[in-house]
Coordinates of C-alpha atoms in Angstrom, one line a residue:
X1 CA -14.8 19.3 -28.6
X2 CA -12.9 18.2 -31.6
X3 CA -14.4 15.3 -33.3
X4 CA -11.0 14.6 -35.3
X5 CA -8.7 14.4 -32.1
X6 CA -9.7 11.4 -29.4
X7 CA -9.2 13.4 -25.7
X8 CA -10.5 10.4 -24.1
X9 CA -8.3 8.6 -21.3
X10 CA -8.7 5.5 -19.3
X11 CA -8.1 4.7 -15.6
X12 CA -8.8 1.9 -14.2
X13 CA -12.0 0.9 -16.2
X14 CA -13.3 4.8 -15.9
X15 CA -13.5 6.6 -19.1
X16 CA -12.7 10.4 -18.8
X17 CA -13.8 12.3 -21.6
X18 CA -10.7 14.5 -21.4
X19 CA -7.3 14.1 -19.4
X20 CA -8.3 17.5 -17.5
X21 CA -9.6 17.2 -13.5
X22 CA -8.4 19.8 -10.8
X23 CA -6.2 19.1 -7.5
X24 CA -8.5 18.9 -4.1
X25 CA -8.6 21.6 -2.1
X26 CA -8.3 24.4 -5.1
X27 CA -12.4 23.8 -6.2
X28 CA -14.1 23.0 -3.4
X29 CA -16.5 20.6 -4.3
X30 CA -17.3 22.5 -7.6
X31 CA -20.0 24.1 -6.6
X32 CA -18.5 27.8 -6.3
X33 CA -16.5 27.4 -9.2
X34 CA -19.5 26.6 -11.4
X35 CA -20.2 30.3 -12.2
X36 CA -17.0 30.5 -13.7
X37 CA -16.5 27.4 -15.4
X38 CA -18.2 24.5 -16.9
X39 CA -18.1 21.5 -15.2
X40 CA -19.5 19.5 -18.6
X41 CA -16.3 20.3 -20.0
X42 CA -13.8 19.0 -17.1
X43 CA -12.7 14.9 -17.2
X44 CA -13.4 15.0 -14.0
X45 CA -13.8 17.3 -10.8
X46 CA -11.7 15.7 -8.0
X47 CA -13.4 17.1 -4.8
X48 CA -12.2 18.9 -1.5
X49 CA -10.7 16.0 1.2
X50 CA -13.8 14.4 2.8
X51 CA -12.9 13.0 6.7
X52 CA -15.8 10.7 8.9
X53 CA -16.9 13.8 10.6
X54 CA -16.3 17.6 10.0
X55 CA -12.6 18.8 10.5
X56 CA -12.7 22.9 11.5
X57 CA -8.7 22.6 9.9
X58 CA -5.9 24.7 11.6
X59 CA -5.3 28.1 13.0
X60 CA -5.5 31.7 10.9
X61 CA -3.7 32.5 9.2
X62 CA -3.6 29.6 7.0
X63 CA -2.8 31.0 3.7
X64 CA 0.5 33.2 2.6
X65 CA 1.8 34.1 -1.4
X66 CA 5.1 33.4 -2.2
X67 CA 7.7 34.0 -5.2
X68 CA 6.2 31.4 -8.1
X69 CA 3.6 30.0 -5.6
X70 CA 1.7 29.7 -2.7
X71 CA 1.9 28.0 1.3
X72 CA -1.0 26.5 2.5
X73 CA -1.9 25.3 6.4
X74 CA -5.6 24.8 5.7
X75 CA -5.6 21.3 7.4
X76 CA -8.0 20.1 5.4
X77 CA -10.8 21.7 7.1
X78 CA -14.1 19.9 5.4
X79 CA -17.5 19.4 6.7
X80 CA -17.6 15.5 7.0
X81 CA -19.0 12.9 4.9
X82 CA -22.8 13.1 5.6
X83 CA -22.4 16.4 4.5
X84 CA -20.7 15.8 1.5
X85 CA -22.6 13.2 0.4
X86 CA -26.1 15.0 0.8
X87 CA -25.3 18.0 -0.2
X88 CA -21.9 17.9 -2.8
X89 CA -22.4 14.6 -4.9
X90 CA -26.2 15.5 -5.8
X91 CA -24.5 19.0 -7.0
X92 CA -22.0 17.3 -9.1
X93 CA -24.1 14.6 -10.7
X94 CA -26.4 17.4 -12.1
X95 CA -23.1 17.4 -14.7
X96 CA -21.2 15.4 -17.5
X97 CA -18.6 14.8 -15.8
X98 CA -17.0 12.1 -13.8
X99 CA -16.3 12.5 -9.7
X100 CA -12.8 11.7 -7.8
X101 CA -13.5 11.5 -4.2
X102 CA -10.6 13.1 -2.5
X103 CA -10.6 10.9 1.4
X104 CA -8.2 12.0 4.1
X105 CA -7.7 10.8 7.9
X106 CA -5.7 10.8 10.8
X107 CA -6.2 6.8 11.0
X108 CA -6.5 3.9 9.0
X109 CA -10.5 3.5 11.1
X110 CA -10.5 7.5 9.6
X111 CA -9.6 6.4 6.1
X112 CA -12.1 3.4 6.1
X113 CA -15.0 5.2 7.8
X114 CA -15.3 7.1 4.9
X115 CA -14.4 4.3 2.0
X116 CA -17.1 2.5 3.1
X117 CA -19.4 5.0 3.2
X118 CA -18.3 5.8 -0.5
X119 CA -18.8 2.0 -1.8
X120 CA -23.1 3.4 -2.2
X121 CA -22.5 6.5 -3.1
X122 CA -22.8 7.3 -7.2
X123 CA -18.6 8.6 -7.6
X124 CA -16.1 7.2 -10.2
X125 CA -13.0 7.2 -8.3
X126 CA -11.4 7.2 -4.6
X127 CA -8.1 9.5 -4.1
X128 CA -6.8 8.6 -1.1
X129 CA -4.5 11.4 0.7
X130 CA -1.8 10.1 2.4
X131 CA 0.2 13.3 3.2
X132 CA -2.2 13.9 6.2
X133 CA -0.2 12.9 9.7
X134 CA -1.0 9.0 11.0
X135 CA -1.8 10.2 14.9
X136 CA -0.9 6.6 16.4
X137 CA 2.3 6.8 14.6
X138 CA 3.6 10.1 16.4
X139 CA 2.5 12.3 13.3
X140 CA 4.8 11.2 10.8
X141 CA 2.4 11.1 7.5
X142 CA 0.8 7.7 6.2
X143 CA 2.9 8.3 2.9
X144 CA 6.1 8.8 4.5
X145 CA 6.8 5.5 5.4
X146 CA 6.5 2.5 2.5
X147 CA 5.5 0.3 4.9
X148 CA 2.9 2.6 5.8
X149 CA 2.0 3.1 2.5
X150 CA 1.4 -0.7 1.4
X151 CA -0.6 -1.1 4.3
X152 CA -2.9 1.8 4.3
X153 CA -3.7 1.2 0.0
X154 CA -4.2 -2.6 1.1
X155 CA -6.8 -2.0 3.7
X156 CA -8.6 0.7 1.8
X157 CA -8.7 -1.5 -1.5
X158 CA -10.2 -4.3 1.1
X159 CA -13.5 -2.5 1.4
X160 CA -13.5 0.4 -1.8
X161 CA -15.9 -0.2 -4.5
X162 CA -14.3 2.4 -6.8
X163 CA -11.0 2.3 -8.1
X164 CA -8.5 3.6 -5.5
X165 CA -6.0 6.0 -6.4
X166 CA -3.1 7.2 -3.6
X167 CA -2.1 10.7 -3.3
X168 CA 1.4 10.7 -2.9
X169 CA 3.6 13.4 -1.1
X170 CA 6.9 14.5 -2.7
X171 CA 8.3 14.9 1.1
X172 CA 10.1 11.7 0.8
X173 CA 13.9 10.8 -0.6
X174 CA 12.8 8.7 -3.3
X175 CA 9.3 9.0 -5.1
X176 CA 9.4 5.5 -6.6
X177 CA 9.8 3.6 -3.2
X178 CA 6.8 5.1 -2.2
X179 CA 4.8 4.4 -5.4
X180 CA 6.2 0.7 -5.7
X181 CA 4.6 0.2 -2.3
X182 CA 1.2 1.8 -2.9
X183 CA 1.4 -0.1 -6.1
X184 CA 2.5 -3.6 -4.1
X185 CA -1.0 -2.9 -1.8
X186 CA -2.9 -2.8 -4.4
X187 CA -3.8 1.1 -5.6
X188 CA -5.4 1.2 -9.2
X189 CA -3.7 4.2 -9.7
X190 CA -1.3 7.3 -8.0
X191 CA -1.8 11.1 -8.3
X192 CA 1.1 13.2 -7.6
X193 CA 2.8 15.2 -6.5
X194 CA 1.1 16.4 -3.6
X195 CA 2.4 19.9 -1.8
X196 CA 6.0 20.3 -0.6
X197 CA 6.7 21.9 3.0
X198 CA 7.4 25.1 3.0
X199 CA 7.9 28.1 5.5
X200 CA 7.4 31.8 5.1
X201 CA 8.9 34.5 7.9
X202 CA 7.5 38.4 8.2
X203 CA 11.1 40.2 9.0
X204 CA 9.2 43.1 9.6
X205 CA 7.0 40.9 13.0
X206 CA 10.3 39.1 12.7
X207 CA 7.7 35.8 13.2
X208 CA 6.1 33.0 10.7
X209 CA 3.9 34.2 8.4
X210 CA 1.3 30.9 8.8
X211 CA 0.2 30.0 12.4
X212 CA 1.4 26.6 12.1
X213 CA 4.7 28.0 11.2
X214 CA 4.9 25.4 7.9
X215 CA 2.9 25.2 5.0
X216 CA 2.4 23.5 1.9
X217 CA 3.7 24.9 -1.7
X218 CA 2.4 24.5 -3.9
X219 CA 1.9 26.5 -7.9
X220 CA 4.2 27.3 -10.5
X221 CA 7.2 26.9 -8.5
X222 CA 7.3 23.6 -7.6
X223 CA 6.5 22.4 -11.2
X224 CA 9.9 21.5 -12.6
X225 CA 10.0 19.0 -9.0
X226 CA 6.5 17.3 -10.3
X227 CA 7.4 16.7 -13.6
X228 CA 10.5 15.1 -12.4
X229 CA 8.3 13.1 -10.0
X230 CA 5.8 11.8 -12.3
X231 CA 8.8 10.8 -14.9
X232 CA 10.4 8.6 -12.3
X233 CA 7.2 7.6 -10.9
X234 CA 5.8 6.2 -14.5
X235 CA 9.4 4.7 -15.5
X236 CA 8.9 2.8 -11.7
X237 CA 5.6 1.1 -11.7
X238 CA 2.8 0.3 -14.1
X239 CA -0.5 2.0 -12.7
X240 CA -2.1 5.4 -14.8
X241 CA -0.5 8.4 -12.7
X242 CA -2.8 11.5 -12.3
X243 CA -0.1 14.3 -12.9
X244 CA 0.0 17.4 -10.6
X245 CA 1.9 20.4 -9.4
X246 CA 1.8 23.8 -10.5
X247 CA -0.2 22.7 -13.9
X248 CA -1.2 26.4 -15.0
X249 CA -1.5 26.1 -18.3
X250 CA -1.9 23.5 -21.6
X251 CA 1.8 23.8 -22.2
X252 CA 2.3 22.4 -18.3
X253 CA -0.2 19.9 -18.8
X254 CA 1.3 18.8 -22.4
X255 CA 4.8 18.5 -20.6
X256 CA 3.4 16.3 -17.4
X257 CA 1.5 14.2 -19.9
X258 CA 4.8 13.7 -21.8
X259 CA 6.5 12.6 -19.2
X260 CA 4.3 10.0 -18.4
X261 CA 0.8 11.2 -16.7
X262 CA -2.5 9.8 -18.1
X263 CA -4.2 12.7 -16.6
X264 CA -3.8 16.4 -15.0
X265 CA -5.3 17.8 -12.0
X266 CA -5.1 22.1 -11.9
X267 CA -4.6 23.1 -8.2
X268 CA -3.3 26.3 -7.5
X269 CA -4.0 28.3 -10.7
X270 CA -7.9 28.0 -10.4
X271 CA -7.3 30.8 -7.3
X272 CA -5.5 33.6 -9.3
X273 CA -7.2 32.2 -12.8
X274 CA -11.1 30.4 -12.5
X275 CA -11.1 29.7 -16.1
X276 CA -8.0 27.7 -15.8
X277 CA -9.1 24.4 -16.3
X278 CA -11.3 25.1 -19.5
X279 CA -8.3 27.1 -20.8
X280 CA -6.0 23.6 -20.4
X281 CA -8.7 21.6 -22.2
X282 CA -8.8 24.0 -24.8
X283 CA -4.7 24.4 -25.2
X284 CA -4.4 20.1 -25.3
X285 CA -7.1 20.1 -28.2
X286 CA -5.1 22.7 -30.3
X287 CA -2.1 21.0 -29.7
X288 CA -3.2 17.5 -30.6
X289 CA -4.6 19.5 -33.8
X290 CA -1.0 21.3 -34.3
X291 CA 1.2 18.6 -34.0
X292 CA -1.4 16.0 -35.6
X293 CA -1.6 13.8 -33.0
X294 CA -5.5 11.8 -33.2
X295 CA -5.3 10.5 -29.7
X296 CA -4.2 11.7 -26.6
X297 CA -2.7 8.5 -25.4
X298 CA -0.1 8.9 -27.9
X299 CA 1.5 11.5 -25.5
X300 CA 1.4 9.7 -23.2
X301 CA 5.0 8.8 -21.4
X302 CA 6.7 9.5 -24.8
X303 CA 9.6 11.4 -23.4
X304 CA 11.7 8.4 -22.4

C-alpha cells in the first residue's frame, strides 16, 4: 500500500482499510479463494448468505453464461449459521481484514434468528438480503415492497449489534423509494444493486436453460443499470452505499465510486478472474496516484 494516498473508508463507525470487498455468493466464505488471493489485502470479505439452518438451494441446473454476464438460480443454498460461525468466522479472523455478514431469510423470525445469533459473534457488519421471497407474503421479495422494506431494516436494527446494511434489489420501478424506506427503518447503510431477473431458453431443447426457468444477472452487463442505481440512490438518502454490479475492474470501481459509492463489492468477475479483487485495489491506488488525489473520499459522489 501507498503511504502517500489515504485508501481508507468509513461506514458506519467501521474503518476499511481500502474501499474494495466482494459481492456474497461470488467468494464463498473466503476460504477457497484464499489460494488465489490475499485476503490482508481486501477492505473487507462480505460472506456467502447465512440462513437459521442449512438451505440445500434450488434445482440443477442452476447456473447458465450469457452475452456480458451470467444467470444465477442458486437459491442461496448455505449450510446454516452454526456452521458458519464454527467453521467460516474462525477462517476469516486468521486475516486483516474486516467481515460483512451476508443474512438472508424467508421470514422476518428467519432474518432475526440469525441477527441475534450474530450480535456475539467477532464480524464488523450485517448485510441484510432482502431480494429473497417473504413466504407469508405469497413470495413477493421483502425488498419489493417499501413498506416491507422499513419494516424488515426496523426489526433487524432492533436486535443487531453490528451496523446493518440492506441489500437492495434493482427489480423495483424506483430505486430511491426503496432506499428512503430502508433508510426511514433505520439501516446504517445500503449495498446495491443486487441481481436483475433474467431468463435464458435452449432453442435447440426448445426449453429454459435454468430449472427454475428465471435467474439472476448479474456481470458486466448489467453495470451501466448499477451505476445508474447507486447515482440516484446517493443523490436520494444520506447513508454510505456499498456499490455493486458487474465491478470487473478498477476503472468500474473508479466510475461507481464517482457516482457516489463509499465502497465496491466484486461479484461476478472473481468466477472467470480470482485475482479480481487484488487487481481493483491495485488499479484505485494508481489512479489516486495519477490524478493526484491523497484520499479516496475525495471521489467520492463527485459526479453530480
Amino acid at each position: 500500500m501507498n503511504k502517500d494516498i489515504n485508501t481508507k473508508v468509513n461506514i458506519a463507525g467501521v474503518e476499511f482499510k481500502n474501499p474494495v470487498t466482494v459481492a456474497s455468493g461470488t467468494f464463498g466464505s473466503g476460504e477457497e479463494f484464499s489460494q488465489f488471493v490475499d485476503l490482508n489485502k481486501l477492505g473487507a470479505v462480505t460472506t456467502k448468505g447465512v440462513a437459521s439452518v442449512p438451505w440445500e438451494g434450488n434445482p440443477t441446473p442452476r447456473v447458465a453464461e450469457t452475452y456480458g454476464g451470467m444467470l444465477n438460480a442458486v437459491g442461496l443454498q448455505n449450510p446454516g449459521i452454526d456452521v458458519f460461525a464454527s467453521r467460516d468466522i474462525p477462517f476469516l479472523r486468521k486475516f486483516d481484514t474486516k467481515i460483512i455478514v451476508n443474512v438472508c431469510g424467508h421470514s422476518t423470525e428467519e432474518y432475526i434468528d440469525v441477527v441475534e445469533k450474530m450480535a456475539d459473534e467477532d464480524v464488523d457488519m450485517l448485510e441484510i438480503n432482502i431480494s429473497c421471497p417473504n413466504v407469508k407474503e405469497g413470495g413477493i421479495a421483502f425488498g419489493q415492497d417499501p413498506k416491507a422494506v422499513e419494516a424488515i431494516t426496523k426489526e433487524v436494527k432492533k436486535v443487531a449489534k453490528q451496523p446493518v446494511v440492506m441489500k437492495l434489489s434493482p427489480n423495483v420501478t424506483d430505486i430511491t423509494e426503496m432506499a428512503k424506506a430502508a433508510v426511514s427503518g433505520g439501516a446504517d447503510a445500503l449495498s446495491l444493486i443486487n441481481t436483475i431477473t433474467g431468463m435464458k431458453i435452449d432453442i435447440e431443447r426448445q426449453n429454459f436453460v435454468l430449472a427454475n426457468k428465471t435467474g439472476g444477472l448479474s456481470g458486466p452487463a448489467i453495470h451501466p443499470v448499477a451505476v445508474r442505481m447507486v447515482y440516484q440512490v446517493a443523490n436520494a438518502v444520506d447513508v454510505p452505499i456499498i456499490g455493486m454490479g458487474g465491478i470487473a475492474t478498477y476503472e468500474d470501481a473508479i466510475e461507481m465510486i464517482l457516482a457516489g459509492a463509499t465502497m465496491v463489492s466484486v461479484g461476478t468477475a472473481n468466477f472467470y478472474n480470482p485475482t479480481a479483487t487484488e487487481e481493483v485495489v491495485k488499479g484505485i491506488e494508481e489512479y489516486m496516484i495519477r490524478h493526484g488525489v491523497k484520499d479516496i473520499n475525495e471521489l467520492i459522489g463527485l459526479v453530480k
